[in-house]
Coordinates of C-alpha atoms and ligand atoms in Angstrom, one line a residue:
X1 CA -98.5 -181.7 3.7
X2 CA -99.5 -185.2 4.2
X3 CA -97.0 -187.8 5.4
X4 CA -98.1 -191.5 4.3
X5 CA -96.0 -194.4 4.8
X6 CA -99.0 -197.2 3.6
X7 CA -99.9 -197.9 0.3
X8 CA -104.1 -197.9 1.6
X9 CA -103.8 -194.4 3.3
X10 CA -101.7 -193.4 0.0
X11 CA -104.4 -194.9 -2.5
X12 CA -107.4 -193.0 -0.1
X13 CA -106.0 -190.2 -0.6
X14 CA -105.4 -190.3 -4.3
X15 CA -108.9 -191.8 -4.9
X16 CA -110.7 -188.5 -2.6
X17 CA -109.0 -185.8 -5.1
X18 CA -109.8 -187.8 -8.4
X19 CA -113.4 -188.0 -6.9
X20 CA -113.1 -184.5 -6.7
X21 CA -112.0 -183.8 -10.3
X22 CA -108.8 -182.6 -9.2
X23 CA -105.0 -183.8 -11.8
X24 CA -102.9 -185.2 -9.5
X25 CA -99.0 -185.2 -10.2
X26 CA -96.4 -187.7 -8.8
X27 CA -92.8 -187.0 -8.3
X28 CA -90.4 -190.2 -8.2
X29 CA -87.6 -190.1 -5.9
X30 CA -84.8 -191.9 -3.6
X31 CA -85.2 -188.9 -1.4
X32 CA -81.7 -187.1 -0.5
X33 CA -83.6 -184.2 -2.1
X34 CA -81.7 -181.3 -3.9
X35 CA -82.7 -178.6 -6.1
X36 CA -83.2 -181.0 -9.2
X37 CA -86.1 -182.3 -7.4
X38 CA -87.5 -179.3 -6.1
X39 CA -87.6 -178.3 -9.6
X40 CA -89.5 -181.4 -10.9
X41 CA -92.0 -180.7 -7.5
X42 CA -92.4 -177.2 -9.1
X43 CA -93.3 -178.5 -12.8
X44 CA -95.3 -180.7 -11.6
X45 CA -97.4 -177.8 -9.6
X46 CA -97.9 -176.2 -13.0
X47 CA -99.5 -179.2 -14.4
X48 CA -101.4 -180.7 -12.3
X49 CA -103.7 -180.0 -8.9
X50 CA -102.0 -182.1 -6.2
X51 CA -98.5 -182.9 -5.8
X52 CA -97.3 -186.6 -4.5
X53 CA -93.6 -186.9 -4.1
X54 CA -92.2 -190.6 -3.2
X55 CA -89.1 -190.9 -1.4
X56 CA -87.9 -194.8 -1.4
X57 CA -84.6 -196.4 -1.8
X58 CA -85.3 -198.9 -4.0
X59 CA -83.7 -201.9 -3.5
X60 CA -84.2 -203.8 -6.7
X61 CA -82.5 -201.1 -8.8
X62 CA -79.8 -201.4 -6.9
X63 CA -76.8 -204.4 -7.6
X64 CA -75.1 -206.8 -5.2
X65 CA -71.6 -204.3 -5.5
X66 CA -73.4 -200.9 -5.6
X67 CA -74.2 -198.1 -2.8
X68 CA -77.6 -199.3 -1.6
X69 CA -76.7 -199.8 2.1
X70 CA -74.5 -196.1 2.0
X71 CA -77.5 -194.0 -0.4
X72 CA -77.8 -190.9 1.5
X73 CA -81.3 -191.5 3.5
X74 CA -81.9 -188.1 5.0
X75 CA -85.9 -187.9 4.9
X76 CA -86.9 -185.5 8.1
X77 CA -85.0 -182.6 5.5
X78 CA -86.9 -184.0 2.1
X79 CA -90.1 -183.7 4.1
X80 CA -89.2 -180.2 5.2
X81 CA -88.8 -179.2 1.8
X82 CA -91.4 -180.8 0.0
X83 CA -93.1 -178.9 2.2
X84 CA -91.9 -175.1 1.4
X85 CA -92.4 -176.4 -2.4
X86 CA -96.0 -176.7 -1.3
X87 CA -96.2 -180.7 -2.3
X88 CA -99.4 -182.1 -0.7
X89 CA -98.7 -185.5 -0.1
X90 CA -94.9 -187.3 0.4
X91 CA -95.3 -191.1 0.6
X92 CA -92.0 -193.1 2.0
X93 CA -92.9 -196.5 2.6
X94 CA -91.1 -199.3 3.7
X95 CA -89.5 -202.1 1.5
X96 CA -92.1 -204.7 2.5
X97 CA -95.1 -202.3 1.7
X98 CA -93.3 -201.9 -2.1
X99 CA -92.5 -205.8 -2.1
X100 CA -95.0 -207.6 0.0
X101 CA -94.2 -210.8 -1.3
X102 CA -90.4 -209.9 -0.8
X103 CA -87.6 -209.0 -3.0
X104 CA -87.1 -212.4 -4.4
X105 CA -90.5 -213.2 -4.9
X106 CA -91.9 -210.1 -6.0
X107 CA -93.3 -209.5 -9.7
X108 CA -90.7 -207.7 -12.1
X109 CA -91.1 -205.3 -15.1
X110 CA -88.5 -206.0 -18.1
X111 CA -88.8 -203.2 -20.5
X112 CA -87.0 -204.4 -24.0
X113 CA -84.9 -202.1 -26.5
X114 CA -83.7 -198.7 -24.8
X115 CA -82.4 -200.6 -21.8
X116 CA -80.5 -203.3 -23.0
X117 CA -77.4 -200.8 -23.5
X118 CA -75.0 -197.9 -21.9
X119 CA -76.5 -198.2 -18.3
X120 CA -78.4 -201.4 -18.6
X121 CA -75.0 -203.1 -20.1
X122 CA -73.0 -201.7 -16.6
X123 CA -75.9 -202.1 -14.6
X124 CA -77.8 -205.7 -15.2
X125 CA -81.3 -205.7 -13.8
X126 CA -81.1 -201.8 -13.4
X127 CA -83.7 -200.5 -15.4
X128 CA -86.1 -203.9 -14.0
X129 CA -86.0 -202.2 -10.7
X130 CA -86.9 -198.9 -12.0
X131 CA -89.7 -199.7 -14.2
X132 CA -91.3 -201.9 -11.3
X133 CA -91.1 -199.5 -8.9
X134 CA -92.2 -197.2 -11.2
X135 CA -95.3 -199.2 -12.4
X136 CA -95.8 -199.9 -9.1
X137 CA -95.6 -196.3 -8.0
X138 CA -98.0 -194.9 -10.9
X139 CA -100.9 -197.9 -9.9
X140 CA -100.8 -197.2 -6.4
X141 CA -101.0 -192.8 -7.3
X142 CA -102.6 -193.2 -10.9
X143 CA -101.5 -189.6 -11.3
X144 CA -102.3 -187.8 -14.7
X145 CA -98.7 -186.6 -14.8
X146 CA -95.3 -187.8 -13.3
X147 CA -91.8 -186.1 -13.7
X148 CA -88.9 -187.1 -14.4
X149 CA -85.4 -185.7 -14.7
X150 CA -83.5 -185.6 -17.8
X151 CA -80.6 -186.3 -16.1
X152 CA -81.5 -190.0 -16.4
X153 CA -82.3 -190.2 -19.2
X154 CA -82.2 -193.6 -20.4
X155 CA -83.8 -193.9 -17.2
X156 CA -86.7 -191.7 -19.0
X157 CA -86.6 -192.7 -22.4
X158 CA -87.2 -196.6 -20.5
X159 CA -90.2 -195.2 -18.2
X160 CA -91.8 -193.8 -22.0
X161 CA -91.4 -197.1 -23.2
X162 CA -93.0 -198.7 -20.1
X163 CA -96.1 -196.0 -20.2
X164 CA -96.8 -196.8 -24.0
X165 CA -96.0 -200.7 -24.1
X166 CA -98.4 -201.1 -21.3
X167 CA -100.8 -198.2 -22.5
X168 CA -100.9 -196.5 -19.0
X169 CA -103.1 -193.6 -18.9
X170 CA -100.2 -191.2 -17.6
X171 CA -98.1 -188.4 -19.2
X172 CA -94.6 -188.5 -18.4
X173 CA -93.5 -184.9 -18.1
X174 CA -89.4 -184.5 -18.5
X175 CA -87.2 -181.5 -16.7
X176 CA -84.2 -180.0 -17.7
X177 CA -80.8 -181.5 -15.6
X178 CA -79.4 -178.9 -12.7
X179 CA -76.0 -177.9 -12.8
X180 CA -73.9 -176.5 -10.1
X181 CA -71.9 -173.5 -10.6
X182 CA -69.2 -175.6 -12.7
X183 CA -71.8 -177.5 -14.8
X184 CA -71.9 -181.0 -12.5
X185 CA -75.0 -182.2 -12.6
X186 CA -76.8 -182.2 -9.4
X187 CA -76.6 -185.3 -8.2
X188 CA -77.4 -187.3 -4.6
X189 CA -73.9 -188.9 -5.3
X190 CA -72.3 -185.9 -5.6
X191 CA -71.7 -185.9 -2.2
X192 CA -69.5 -189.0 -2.1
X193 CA -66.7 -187.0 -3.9
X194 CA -63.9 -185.3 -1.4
X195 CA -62.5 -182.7 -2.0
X196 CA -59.8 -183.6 -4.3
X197 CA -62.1 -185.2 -6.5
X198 CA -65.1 -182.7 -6.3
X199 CA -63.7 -180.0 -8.9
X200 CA -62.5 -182.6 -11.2
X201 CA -65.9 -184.1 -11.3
X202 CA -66.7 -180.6 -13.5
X203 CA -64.8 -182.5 -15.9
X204 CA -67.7 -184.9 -17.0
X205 CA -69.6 -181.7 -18.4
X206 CA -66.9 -179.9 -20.0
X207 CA -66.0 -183.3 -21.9
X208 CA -69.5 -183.3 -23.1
X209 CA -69.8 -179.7 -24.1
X210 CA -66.7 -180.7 -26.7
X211 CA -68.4 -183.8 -27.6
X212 CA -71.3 -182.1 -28.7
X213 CA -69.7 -178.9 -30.2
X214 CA -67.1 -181.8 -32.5
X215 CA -70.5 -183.4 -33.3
X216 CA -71.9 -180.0 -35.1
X217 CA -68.5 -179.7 -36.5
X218 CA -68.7 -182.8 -38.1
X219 CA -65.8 -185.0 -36.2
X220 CA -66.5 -188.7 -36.7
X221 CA -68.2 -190.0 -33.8
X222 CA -65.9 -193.1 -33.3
X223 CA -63.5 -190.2 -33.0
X224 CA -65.5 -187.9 -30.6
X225 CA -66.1 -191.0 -28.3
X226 CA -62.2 -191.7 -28.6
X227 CA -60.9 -188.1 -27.4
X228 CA -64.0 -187.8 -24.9
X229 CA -62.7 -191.0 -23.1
X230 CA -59.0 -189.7 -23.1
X231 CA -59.7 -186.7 -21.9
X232 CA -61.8 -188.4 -18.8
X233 CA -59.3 -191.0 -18.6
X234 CA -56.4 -188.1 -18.1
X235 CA -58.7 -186.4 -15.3
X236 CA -58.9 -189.3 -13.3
X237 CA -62.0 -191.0 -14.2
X238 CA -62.3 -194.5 -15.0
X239 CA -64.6 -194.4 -18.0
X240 CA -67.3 -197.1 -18.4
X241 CA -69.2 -195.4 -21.7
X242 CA -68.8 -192.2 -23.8
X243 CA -71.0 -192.4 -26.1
X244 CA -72.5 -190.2 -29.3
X245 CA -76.5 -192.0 -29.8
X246 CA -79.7 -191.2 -31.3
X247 CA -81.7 -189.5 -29.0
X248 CA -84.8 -191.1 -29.0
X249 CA -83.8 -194.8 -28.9
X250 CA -80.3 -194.5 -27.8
X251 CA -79.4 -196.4 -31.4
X252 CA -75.8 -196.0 -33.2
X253 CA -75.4 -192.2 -34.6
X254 CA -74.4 -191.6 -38.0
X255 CA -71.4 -189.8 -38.8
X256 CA -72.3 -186.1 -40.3
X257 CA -76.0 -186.0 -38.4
X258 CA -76.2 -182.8 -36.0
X259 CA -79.7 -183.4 -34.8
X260 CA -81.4 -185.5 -32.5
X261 CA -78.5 -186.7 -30.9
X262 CA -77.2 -186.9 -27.3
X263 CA -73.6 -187.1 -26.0
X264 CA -74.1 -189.4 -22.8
X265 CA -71.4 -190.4 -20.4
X266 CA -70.8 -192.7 -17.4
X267 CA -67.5 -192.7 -15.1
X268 CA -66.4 -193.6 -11.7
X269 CA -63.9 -191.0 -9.8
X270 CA -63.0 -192.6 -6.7
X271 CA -65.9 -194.9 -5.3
X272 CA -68.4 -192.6 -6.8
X273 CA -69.9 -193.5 -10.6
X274 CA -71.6 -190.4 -12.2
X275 CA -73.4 -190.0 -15.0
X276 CA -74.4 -187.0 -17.6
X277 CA -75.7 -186.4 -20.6
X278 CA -75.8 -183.3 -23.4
X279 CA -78.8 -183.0 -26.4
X280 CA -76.7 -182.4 -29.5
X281 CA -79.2 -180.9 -32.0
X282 CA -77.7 -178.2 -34.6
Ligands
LIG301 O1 -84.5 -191.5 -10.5 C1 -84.7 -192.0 -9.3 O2 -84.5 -191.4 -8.3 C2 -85.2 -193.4 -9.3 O3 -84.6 -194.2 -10.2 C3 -86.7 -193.6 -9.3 C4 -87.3 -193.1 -10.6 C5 -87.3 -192.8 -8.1 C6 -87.1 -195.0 -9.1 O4 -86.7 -195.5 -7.9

């Protein structure tokens, strides 16, 4: 595997295999790898030829209070298993290569609709950070395929939006969310929790295994929402959203629709905020 920290070594590289004909596929991440990742390293393996994986704390996705400085940067044990995943290229560049012009300065990405609630309302100028990194990311690779995790997933449903507002020639390829044992969603944050808090975390998914089965049973959604905030609340977790929405634009569900739904939830236990999600479709 290749280890590239400049963009012109990166875009070399890139530019060689599409001369050669060959689908290259990028793979997104802050690094702190875990088997989520590996798994989108291994879908994107099936689809495309090469495989670039990005680790980079991004900065501009990141707010004033939130856990930039403390993100878990542990990138000598990413590269070792990119590696046994058989990726072919990592890049992990510094900030000023992703921003030459500086944070400040530096050209943004606003994507409209699907980000304006749930995660963009907690998290102002969230999604801006991902979709310019992520713009910035798929110019500098111009894969044919990059992978995301539906784990985010207003995080994904915002990087479709970017791809087709700005008619990039990419498909975005989604993976199914990780669970531990207990159902948490793999998470880098996960790791934050001690151990008091670490089995209640198991919590989140439980609570949205009964939103969605109250959902197909026909519950009011106001109500569903209700309960699934008590019930987090009584656990421990200081809820900011728990929320019934349409999956594909994140708009208000009707009462007495099973499908295309999702059950999407984000709460702080302790210092650490975690989110989940849950497709409801009967
Ligand atoms: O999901 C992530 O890890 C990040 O938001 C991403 C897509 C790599 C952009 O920094």
């Amino acid at each position: 595997m290749e280890h590239i920290v400049s963009a012109a070594e990166l875009r070399a590289a890139t530019a060689r295999w599409r001369r050669e004909g060959l689908r290259i596929g990028l793979v997104p991440t802050m690094g702190n790898l875990h088997a989520g990742h590996y798994s989108l390293v291994r879908a994107a393996r099936e689809r495309c030829d090469r495989v670039v994986a990005s680790v980079f704390v991004n900065p501009t996705q990141f707010g004033p209070n939130e856990d930039f400085a403390r993100y878990p940067r542990t990138l000598d044990a990413d590269a070792a298993g990119l590696e046994g995943e058989g990726c072919d290229l990592l890049f992990a560049p510094p900030v000023e290569s992703m921003y030459p012009f500086g944070l400040a300065a530096a050209t943004r990405v606003e994507v409209g609709g699907v980000t304006e609630m749930l995660e963009g309302a907690f998290r102002p100028g969230h999604f801006a950070g991902v979709a310019t990194v992520v713009l910035r990311l798929l110019n500098l690779v111009q894969p044919d395929a990059a992978l995301f995790g539906r784990k985010d997933y207003q995080q994904l449903l915002t990087i479709r939006r970017l791809v087709t507002d700005l008619c990039l020639p990419v498909e975005i390829g989604e993976v199914a969310t990780m669970r531990e044992a207990d159902g948490l969603a793999m998470s880098s944050r996960n790791q934050y929790l001690n151990v008091d808090e670490r089995p209640r975390a198991a919590n989140m998914y439980a609570t949205l295994c009964r939103m969605r089965d109250a959902v197909l049973c026909g519950d009011a959604i106001d109500a569903v929402e209700r309960e699934a905030r008590a019930a987090l609340e009584q656990t421990g977790f200081r809820v900011d959203y728990a929320a019934i929405r349409r999956a594909d634009d994140l708009g208000e569900a009707a009462n007495g629709q099973t499908t295309g739904l999702i059950g999407l939830v984000a709460a702080r236990l302790g210092m650490t905020r975690l989110i989940d999600n849950l497709a409801i479709d009967g």
